[in-house]
Amino acid sequence: MSPETAKASAGKTQTHLHRGNDKLDRMYTYAERLRWAMQQTEPPTSRRALALRVGIEYQSIQYLADPNRNAQGSRHTEAIARALGVSAQWLATGKGKPHRGRKQPIDQRAALHDCIRATRELLARLERIAQALEDGQSGN
């Protein structure tokens, strides 16, 4: 290991995971674990979909998943972990196993309700924008 790599990994919890080909993965940061967990869902969960499912701003997930930001965690870790079907302790610290026992499937009904809620919120926003545009045109 180079001195730079040793410095970069100092103080970080290392998580080893085996993929289908037994290739060893190392995840030191919250962002790495978050991105990995998002890819493990079927289908993979986008940042926008995760934000909607958890009920937080997209920018928050964007920040947490950005490897350049070095986010140490979030007050929403429990909800994020639940939405992705992983252990909150693992997501927060890298300790333990990512999945409790076996991989937990995402509750499709809850995901559907989240999508419906998000769609309603988007529709309400679009209606407000359309109304503002109409008000602006009639005022000219």
XYZ file of C-alpha atoms in Angstrom:
140
model
C 0.000 0.000 0.000
C 1.366 3.400 -0.928
C 1.789 6.085 1.750
C -0.976 8.111 0.065
C -3.382 5.163 0.192
C -2.484 4.466 3.809
C -3.170 8.108 4.721
C -6.445 8.136 2.793
C -7.723 5.023 4.525
C -6.502 5.856 8.032
C -9.346 5.932 10.512
C -11.935 4.623 8.081
C -13.874 1.430 8.671
C -13.247 -1.117 5.960
C -16.072 -3.360 4.786
C -15.275 -6.457 2.774
C -17.980 -7.887 0.552
C -17.807 -10.739 -1.875
C -19.563 -10.465 -5.193
C -20.572 -13.378 -7.408
C -16.988 -13.831 -8.594
C -15.626 -13.612 -5.017
C -13.863 -10.371 -5.877
C -13.163 -8.495 -2.667
C -14.807 -5.094 -2.371
C -13.611 -2.485 0.065
C -15.939 0.262 1.180
C -14.475 2.812 3.571
C -16.991 5.634 3.365
C -20.673 6.278 3.905
C -20.946 7.348 0.247
C -19.468 4.057 -0.998
C -21.813 1.995 1.173
C -24.815 4.103 0.147
C -24.061 3.808 -3.572
C -23.473 0.047 -3.204
C -26.795 -0.434 -1.379
C -28.641 1.568 -4.047
C -27.228 -0.726 -6.749
C -28.282 -3.886 -4.900
C -32.020 -3.179 -5.132
C -34.021 -4.620 -8.000
C -34.143 -2.472 -10.049
C -31.291 -0.284 -8.793
C -32.566 2.734 -6.862
C -31.789 6.162 -8.283
C -30.843 9.047 -6.018
C -34.059 10.846 -6.899
C -36.196 7.768 -6.166
C -34.441 7.226 -2.843
C -34.997 10.853 -1.842
C -38.705 10.545 -2.657
C -38.992 7.244 -0.801
C -37.300 8.626 2.314
C -39.055 11.999 2.100
C -35.976 14.215 1.884
C -34.566 16.554 -0.742
C -32.750 15.051 -3.723
C -29.754 17.263 -2.945
C -29.385 15.535 0.427
C -28.979 12.122 -1.217
C -26.735 13.699 -3.851
C -24.495 15.063 -1.084
C -24.421 11.784 0.872
C -23.572 9.729 -2.231
C -20.864 12.103 -3.499
C -17.440 10.560 -2.766
C -15.831 14.011 -2.859
C -17.998 15.326 0.000
C -16.866 12.702 2.544
C -20.231 12.713 4.332
C -19.930 10.998 7.700
C -23.594 10.023 7.869
C -27.063 11.471 8.121
C -29.873 11.858 10.609
C -31.899 10.017 7.943
C -29.645 6.935 7.928
C -32.290 4.731 9.573
C -34.915 5.649 6.949
C -32.412 5.347 4.091
C -31.300 1.914 5.290
C -34.914 0.763 5.664
C -35.748 1.983 2.139
C -32.760 0.085 0.721
C -33.222 -3.047 2.833
C -29.827 -2.818 4.546
C -28.684 -2.572 8.141
C -28.586 1.001 9.443
C -25.546 0.133 11.566
C -23.694 -1.168 8.517
C -24.652 1.862 6.419
C -23.568 4.269 9.153
C -20.360 2.572 10.286
C -19.405 -0.195 7.873
C -19.505 -2.657 10.778
C -21.490 -5.855 10.604
C -23.250 -7.275 7.583
C -25.051 -5.122 5.036
C -28.170 -7.287 5.163
C -29.783 -8.682 8.257
C -29.654 -12.401 7.551
C -30.622 -12.556 3.925
C -31.191 -9.691 1.538
C -34.525 -8.093 2.297
C -36.698 -7.220 -0.685
C -38.138 -3.739 -0.885
C -41.803 -3.584 0.113
C -43.401 -3.003 -3.287
C -46.643 -1.620 -1.821
C -44.783 0.955 0.244
C -42.692 1.900 -2.789
C -45.860 2.258 -4.874
C -47.473 4.490 -2.245
C -44.296 6.577 -2.141
C -44.434 6.966 -5.929
C -48.104 7.967 -5.817
C -47.384 10.547 -3.091
C -44.432 11.916 -5.059
C -46.540 12.099 -8.226
C -49.233 14.049 -6.376
C -46.612 16.455 -5.022
C -45.178 16.980 -8.510
C -48.655 17.509 -9.958
C -49.411 20.124 -7.292
C -46.145 21.915 -8.114
C -46.945 21.862 -11.838
C -50.425 23.231 -11.170
C -48.930 26.094 -9.116
C -46.441 26.848 -11.906
C -49.184 26.778 -14.543
C -51.317 29.112 -12.419
C -48.397 31.496 -11.925
C -47.777 31.540 -15.673
C -51.454 32.241 -16.373
C -51.501 35.017 -13.772
C -48.367 36.524 -15.311
C -49.794 36.451 -18.849
C -53.148 37.935 -17.893
C -51.377 40.771 -16.061
C -49.494 41.902 -19.193
